mmCIF file of C-alpha atoms and ligand atoms in Angstrom:
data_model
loop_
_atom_site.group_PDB
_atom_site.id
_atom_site.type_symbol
_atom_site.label_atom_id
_atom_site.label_comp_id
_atom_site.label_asym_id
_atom_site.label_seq_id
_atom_site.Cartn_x
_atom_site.Cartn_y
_atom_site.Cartn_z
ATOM 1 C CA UNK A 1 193.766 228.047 68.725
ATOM 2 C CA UNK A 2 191.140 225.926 67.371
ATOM 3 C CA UNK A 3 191.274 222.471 64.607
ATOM 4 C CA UNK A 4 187.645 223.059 64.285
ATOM 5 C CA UNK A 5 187.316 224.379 60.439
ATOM 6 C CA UNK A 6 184.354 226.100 61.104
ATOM 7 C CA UNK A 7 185.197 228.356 63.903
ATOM 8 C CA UNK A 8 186.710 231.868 63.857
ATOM 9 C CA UNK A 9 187.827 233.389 66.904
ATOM 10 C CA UNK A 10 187.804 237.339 67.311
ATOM 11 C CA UNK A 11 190.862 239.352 68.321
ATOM 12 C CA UNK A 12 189.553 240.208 71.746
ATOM 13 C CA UNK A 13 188.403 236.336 72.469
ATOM 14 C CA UNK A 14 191.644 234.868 71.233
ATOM 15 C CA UNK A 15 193.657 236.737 73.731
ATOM 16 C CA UNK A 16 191.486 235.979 76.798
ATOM 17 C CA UNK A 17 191.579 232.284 75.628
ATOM 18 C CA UNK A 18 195.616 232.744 75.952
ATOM 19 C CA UNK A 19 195.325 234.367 79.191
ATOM 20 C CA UNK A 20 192.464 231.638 80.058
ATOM 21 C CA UNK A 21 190.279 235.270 81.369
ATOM 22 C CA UNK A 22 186.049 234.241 81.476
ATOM 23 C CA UNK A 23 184.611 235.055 78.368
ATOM 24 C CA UNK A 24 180.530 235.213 78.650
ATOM 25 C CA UNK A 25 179.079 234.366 74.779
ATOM 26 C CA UNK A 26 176.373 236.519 73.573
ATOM 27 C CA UNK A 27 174.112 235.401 70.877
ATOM 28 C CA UNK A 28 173.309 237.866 67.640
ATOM 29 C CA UNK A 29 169.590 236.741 67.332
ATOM 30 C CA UNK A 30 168.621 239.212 69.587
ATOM 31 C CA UNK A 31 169.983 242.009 67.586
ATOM 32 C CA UNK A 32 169.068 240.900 64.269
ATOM 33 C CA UNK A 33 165.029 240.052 65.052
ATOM 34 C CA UNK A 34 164.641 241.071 68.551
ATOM 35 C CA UNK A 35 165.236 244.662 69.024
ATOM 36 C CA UNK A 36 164.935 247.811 66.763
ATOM 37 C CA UNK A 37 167.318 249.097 65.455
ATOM 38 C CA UNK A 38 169.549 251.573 66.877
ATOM 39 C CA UNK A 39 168.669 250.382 70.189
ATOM 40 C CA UNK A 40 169.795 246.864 69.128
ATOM 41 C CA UNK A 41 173.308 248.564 68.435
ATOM 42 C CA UNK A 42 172.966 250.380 71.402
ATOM 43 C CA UNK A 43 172.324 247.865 73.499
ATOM 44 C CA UNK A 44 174.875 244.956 72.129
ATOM 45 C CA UNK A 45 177.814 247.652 72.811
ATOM 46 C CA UNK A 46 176.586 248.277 76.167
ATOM 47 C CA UNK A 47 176.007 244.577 76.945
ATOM 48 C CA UNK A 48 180.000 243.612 75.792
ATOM 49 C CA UNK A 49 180.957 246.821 77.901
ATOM 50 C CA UNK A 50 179.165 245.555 81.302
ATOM 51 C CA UNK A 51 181.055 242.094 80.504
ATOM 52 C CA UNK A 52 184.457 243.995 80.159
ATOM 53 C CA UNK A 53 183.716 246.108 83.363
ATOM 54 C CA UNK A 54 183.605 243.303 85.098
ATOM 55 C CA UNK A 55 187.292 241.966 83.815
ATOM 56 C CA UNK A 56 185.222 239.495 81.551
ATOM 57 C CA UNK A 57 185.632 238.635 78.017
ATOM 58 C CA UNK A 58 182.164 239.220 75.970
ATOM 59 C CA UNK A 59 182.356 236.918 72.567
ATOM 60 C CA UNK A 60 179.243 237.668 70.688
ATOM 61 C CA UNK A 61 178.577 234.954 68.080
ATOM 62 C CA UNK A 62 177.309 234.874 64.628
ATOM 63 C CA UNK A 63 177.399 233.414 61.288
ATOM 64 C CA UNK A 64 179.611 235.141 58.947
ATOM 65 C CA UNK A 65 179.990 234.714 55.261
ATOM 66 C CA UNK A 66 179.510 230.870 56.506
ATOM 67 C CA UNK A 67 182.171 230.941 59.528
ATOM 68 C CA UNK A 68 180.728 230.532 63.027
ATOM 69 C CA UNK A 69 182.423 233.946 64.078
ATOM 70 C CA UNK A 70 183.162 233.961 68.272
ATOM 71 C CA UNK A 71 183.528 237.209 69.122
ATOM 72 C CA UNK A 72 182.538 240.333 66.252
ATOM 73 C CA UNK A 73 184.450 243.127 65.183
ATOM 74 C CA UNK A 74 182.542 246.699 65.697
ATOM 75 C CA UNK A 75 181.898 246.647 61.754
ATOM 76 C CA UNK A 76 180.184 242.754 61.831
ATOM 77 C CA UNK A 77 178.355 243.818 65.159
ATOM 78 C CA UNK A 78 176.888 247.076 63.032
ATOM 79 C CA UNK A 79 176.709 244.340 60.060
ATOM 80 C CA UNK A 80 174.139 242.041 62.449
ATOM 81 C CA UNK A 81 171.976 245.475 63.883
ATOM 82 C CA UNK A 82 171.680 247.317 60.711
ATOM 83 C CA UNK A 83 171.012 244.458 57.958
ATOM 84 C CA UNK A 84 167.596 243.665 57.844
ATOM 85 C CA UNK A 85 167.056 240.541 55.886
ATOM 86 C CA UNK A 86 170.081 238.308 57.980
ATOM 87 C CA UNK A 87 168.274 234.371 58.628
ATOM 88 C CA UNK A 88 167.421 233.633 62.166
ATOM 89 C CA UNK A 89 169.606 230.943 62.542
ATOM 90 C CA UNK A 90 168.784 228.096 65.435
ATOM 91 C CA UNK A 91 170.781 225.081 66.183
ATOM 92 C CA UNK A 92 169.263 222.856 63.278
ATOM 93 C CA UNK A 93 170.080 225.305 60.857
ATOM 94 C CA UNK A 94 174.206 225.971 61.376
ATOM 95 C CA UNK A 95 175.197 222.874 59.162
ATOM 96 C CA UNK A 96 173.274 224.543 56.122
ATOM 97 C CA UNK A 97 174.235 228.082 57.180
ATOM 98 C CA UNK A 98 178.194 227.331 57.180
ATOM 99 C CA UNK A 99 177.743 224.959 54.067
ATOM 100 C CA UNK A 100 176.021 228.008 51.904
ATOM 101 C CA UNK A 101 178.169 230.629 52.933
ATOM 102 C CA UNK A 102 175.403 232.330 55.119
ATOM 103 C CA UNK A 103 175.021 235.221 57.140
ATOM 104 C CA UNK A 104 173.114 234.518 60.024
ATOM 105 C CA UNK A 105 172.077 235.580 63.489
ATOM 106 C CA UNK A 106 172.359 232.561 65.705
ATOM 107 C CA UNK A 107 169.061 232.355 68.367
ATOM 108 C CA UNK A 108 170.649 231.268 72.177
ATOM 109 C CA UNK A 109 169.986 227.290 70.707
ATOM 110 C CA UNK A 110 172.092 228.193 67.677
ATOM 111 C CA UNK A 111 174.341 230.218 69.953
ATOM 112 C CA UNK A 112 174.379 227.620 72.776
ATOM 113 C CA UNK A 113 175.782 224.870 69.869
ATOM 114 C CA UNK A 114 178.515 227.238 69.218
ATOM 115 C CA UNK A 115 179.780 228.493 72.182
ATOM 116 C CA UNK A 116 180.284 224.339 73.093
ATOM 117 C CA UNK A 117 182.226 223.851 70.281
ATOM 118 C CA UNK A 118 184.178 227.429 71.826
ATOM 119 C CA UNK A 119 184.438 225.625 75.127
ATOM 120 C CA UNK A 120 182.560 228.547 76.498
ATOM 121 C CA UNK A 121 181.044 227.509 79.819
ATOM 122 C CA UNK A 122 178.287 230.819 80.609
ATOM 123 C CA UNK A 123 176.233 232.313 77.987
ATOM 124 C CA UNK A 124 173.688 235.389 78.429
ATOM 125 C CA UNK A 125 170.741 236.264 77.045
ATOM 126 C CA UNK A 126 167.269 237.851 77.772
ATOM 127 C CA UNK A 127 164.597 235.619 78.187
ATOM 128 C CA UNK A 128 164.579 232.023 76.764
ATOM 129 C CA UNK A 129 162.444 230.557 74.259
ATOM 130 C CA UNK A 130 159.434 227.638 75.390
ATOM 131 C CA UNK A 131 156.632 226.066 74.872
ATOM 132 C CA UNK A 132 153.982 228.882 72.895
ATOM 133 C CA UNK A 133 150.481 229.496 74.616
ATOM 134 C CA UNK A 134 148.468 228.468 71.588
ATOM 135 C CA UNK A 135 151.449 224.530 71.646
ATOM 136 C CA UNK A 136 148.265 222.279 71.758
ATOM 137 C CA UNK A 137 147.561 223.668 67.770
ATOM 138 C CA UNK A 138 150.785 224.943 66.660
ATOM 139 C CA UNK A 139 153.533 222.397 68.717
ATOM 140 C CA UNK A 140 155.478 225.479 68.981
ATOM 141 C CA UNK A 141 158.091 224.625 71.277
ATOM 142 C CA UNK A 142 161.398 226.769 70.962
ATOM 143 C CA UNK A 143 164.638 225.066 70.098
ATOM 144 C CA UNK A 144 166.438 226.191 72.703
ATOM 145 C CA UNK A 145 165.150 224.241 75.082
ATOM 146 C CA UNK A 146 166.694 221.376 73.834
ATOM 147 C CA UNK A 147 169.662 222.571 73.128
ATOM 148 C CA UNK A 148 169.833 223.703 76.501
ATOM 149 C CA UNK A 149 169.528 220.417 77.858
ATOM 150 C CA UNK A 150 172.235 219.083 75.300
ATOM 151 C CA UNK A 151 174.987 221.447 76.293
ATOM 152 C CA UNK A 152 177.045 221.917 79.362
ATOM 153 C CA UNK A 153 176.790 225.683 79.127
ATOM 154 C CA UNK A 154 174.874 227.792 82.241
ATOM 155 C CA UNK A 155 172.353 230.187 80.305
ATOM 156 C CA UNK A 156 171.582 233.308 82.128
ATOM 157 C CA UNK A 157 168.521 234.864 81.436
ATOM 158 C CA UNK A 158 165.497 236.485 82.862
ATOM 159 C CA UNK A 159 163.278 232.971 82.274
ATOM 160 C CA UNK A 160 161.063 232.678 79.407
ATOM 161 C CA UNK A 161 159.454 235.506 77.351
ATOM 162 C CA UNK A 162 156.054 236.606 78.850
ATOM 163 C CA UNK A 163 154.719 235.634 75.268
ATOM 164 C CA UNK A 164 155.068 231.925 75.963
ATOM 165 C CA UNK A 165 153.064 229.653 78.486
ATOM 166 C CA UNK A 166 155.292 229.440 81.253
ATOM 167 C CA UNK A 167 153.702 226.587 83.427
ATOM 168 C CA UNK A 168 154.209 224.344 80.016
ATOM 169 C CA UNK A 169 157.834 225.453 79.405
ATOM 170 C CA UNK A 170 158.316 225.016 83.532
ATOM 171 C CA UNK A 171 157.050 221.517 82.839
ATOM 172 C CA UNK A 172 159.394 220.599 79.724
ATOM 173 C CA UNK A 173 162.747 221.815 81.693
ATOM 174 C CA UNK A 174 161.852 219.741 84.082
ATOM 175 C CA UNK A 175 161.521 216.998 81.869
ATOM 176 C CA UNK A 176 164.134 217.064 80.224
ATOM 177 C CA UNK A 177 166.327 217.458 83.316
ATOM 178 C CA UNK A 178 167.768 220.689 82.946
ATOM 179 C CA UNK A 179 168.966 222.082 86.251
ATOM 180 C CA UNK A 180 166.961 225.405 86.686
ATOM 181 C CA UNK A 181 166.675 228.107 89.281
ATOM 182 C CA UNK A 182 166.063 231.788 90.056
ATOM 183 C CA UNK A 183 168.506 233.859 91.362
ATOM 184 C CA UNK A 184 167.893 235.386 94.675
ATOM 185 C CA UNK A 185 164.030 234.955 94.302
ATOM 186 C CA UNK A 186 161.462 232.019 94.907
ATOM 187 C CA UNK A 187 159.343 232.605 92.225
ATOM 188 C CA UNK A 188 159.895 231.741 88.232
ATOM 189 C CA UNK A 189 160.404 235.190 86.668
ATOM 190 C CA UNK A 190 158.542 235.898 83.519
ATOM 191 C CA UNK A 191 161.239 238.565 81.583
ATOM 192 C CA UNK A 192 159.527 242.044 81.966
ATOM 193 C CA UNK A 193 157.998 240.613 85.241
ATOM 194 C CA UNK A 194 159.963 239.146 88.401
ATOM 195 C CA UNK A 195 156.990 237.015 88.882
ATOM 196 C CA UNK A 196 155.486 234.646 87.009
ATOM 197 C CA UNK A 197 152.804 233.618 89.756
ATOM 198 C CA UNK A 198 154.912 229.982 89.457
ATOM 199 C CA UNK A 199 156.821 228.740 91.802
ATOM 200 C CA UNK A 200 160.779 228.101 91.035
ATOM 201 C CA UNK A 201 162.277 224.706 91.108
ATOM 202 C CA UNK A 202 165.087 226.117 92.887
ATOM 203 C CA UNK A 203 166.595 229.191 94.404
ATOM 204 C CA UNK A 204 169.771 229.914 93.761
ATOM 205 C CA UNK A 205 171.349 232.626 96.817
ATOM 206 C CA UNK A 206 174.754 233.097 95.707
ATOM 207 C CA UNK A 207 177.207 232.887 92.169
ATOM 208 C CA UNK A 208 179.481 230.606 94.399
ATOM 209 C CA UNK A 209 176.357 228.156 94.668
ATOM 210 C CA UNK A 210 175.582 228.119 91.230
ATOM 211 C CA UNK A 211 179.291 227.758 90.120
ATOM 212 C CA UNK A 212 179.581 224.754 92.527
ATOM 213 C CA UNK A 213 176.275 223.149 91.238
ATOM 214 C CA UNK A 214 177.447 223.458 87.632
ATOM 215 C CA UNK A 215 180.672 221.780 88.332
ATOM 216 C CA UNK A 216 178.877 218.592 90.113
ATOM 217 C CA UNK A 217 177.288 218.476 87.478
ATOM 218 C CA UNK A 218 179.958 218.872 85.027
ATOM 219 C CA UNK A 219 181.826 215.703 87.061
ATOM 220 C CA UNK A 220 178.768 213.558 86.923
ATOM 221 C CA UNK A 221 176.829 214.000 83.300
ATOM 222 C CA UNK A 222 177.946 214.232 80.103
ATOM 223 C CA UNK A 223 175.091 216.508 78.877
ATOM 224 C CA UNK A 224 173.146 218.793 81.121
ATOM 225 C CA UNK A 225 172.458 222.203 80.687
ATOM 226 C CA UNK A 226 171.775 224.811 83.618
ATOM 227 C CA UNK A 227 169.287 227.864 83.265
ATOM 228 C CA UNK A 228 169.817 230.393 85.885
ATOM 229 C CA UNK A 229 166.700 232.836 85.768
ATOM 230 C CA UNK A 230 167.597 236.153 86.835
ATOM 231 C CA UNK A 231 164.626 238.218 87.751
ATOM 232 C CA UNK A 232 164.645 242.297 86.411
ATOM 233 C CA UNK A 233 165.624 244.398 88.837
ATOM 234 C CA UNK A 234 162.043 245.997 90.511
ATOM 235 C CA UNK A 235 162.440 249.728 89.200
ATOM 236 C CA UNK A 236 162.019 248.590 85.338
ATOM 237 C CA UNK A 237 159.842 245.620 85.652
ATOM 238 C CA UNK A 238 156.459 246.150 84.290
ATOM 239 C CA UNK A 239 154.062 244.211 86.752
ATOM 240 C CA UNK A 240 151.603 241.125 85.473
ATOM 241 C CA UNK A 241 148.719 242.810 85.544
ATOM 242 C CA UNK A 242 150.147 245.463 83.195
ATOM 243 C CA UNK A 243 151.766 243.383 80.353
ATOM 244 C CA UNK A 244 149.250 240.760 79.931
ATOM 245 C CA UNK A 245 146.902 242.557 78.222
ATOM 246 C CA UNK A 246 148.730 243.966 75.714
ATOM 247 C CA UNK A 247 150.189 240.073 75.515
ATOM 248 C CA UNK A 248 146.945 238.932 74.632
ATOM 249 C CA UNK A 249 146.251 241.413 71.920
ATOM 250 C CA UNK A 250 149.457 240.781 70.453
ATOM 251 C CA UNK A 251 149.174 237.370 70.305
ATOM 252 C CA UNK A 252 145.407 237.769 68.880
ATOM 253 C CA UNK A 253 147.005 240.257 66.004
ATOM 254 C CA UNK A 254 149.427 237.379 65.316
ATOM 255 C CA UNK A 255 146.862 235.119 64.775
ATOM 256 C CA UNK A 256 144.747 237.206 62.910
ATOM 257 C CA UNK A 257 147.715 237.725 60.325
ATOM 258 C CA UNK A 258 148.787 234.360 60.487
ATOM 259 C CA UNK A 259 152.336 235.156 61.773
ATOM 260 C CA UNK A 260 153.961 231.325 62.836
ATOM 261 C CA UNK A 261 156.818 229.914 63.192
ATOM 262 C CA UNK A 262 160.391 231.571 63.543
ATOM 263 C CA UNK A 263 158.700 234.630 62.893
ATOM 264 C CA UNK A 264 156.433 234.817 65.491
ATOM 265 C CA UNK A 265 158.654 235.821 68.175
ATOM 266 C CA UNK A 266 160.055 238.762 66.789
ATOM 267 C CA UNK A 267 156.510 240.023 65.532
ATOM 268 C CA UNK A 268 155.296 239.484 69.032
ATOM 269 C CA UNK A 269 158.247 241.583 70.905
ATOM 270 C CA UNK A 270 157.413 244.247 68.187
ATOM 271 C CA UNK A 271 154.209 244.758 68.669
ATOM 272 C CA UNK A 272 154.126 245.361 72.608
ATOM 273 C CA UNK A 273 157.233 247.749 72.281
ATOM 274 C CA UNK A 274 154.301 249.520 70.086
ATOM 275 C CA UNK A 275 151.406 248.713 72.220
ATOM 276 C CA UNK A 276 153.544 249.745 76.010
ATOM 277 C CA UNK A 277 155.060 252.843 73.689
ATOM 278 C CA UNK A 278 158.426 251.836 73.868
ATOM 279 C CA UNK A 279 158.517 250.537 77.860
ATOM 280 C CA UNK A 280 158.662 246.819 77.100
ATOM 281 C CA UNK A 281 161.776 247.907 74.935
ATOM 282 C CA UNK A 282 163.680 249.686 78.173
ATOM 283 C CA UNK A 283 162.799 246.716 80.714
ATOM 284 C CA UNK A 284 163.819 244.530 77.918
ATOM 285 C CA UNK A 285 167.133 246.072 77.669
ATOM 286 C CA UNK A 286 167.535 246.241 81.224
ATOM 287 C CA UNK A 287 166.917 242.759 81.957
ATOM 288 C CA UNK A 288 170.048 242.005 79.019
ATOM 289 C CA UNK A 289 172.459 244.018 81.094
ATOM 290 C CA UNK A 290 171.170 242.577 84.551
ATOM 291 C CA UNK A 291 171.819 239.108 82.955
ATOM 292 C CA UNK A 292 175.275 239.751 81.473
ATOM 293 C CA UNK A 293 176.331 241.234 84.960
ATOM 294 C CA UNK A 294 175.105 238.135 86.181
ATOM 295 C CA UNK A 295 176.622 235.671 83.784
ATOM 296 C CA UNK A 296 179.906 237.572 84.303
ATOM 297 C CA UNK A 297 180.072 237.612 87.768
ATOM 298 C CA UNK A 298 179.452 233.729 87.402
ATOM 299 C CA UNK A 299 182.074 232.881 85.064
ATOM 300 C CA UNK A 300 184.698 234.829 87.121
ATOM 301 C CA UNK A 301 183.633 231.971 90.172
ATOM 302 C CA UNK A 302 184.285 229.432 87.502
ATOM 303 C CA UNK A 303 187.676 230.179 86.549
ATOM 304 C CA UNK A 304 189.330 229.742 90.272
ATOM 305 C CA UNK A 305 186.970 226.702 91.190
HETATM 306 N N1 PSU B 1 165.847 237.276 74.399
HETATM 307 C C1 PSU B 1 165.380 238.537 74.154
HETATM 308 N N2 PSU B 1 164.954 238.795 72.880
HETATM 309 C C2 PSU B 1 164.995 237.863 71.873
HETATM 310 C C3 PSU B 1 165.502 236.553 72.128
HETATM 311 C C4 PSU B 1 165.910 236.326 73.433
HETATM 312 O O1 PSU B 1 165.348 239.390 75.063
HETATM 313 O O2 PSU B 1 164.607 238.159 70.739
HETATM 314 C C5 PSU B 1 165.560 235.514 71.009
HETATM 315 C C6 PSU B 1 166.589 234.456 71.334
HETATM 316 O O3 PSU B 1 167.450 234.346 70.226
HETATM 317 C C7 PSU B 1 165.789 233.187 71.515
HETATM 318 C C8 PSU B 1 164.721 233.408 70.507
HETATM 319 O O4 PSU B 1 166.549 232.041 71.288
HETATM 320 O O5 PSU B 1 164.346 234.769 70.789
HETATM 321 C C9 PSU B 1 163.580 232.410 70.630
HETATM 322 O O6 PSU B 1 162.914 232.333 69.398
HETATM 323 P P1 PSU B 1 161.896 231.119 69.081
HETATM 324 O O7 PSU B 1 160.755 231.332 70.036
HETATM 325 O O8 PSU B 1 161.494 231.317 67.626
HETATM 326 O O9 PSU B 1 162.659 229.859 69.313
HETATM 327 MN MN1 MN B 2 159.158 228.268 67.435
#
């Protein structure tokens, strides 16, 4: 199927690559370091069952043993929510991963680099990573965003995580020209929010629009990635007003201990699942779901245009 050395294709992707059915890739990053465990297991199972509901193909991707693995077995999906210690692995990293024999959950830049060399075309996630509130100190800006630009892959998600400045990381799509809307909605979502109280580039009304958009693009550019945001449905969103304060004292507890770089993130979504007692967890999953619904629904448009 592949002459790619590095890539292992599961049982379940290989035959929907045969039959040429829409497979939506997952990344593993989000089980790993973003959501306790069992509700990472939980919610992984449920997220590749929505995909397959929908007469979709889900191919969840990790490193294994130092194979980029597209699409896990039940055993390597328990592997990736019960191990504790597997390396956050983002796009930079996957030459050392696969060289050392790694184990590694692959973040949606790591994820994104794979699923190209897959051919996959729509990959789903939860919310993006950006540009950090406290960039002007720190320069924290996620790799995904450039990886997102880089690949020719539409990333469903529910815009960037609350957590992050999201005027900045509005600012940085836009320059570096990644086409970017919101589903249905004028405003930006911001993940447990539909609103973001900024404005969207773009709205995007139907999956036939977006499909057509990504294949003008797809005729004209070489590299150009497409970020559809996908607000949370109203009944689990937790409004603004709500989540920002317990934002703010996470991020002042982060800062307090220190906490930087790839482990911020996770340390942050931890500590308002503890501080919201467990809600930002269930609009969190929610939102997952929402998007893989979303992304499936998408790639099925792709496959007969
Ligand atoms: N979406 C979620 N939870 C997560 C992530 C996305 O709902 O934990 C992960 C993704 O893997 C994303 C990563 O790429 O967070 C961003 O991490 P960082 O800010 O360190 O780049
Ligand atoms: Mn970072």
């Amino acid at each position: 199927m592949t002459l790619n050395p590095h890539l292992e294709f599961g049982p379940e992707v290989h035959a929907a690559l045969i039959k040429k059915k829409p497979i939506i890739a997952l990344e593993t990053s989000i089980i790993s370091q973003g959501l306790p465990y069992p509700h990472n297991h939980e919610t992984a199972l449920l997220v590749e069952e929505t995909i397959r509901q929908q007469d979709c193909t889900p191919a969840t991707i990790g490193i294994v043993k130092g194979k980029i693995k597209v699409g896990l077995t039940p055993e390597e999906l328990n592997f990736f929510a019960t191990e504790r210690d597997v390396k956050k692995i983002n796009n930079r990293d996957i030459p050392v991963a696969l060289t050392r024999g790694w184990n590694g959950a692959t973040t949606v830049s790591g994820t994104l680099a794979c699923a190209k060399l897959a051919s996959l075309q729509v990959l789903a996630t939860g919310g993006i990573g950006g540009i950090h509130r406290e960039f002007s100190e720190t320069h924290d800006i996620s790799a995904d965003l450039h990886q997102i630009r880089n690949t020719k892959v539409i990333t469903v998600c529910s815009g960037a995580k609350a957590i992050l400045d999201i005027p900045k990381t509005l600012e940085m799509i836009e320059t570096l020209g990644i086409i970017t809307g919101t589903y249905q909605n004028e405003e930006f979502p911001a993940f447990w929010s539909r609103n973001s109280g900024c404005q969207s580039p773009l709205r995007l009304n139907t999956v036939e629009e977006i499909s057509a958009i990504f294949k003008t693009s797809r005729q004209l550019f070489n590299k150009q990635g497409f970020l559809v945001a996908n607000p949370i449905p109203e009944e689990f969103e937790i409004p603004r007003n709500i989540i920002e304060p317990l934002i703010k004292d996470s991020l002042a507890k982060a800062q307090v201990q220190n906490i930087k770089g790839k482990e911020l993130t996770p340390y942050l979504l931890n500590s308002l699942n503890e501080l919201s007692s467990g809600q930002s967890l269930l609009s969190n999953i929610e939102l997952i779901k929402n998007n893989a619904n979303l992304a499936a629904q998408i790639a099925k448009k792709l496959s007969i245009i």
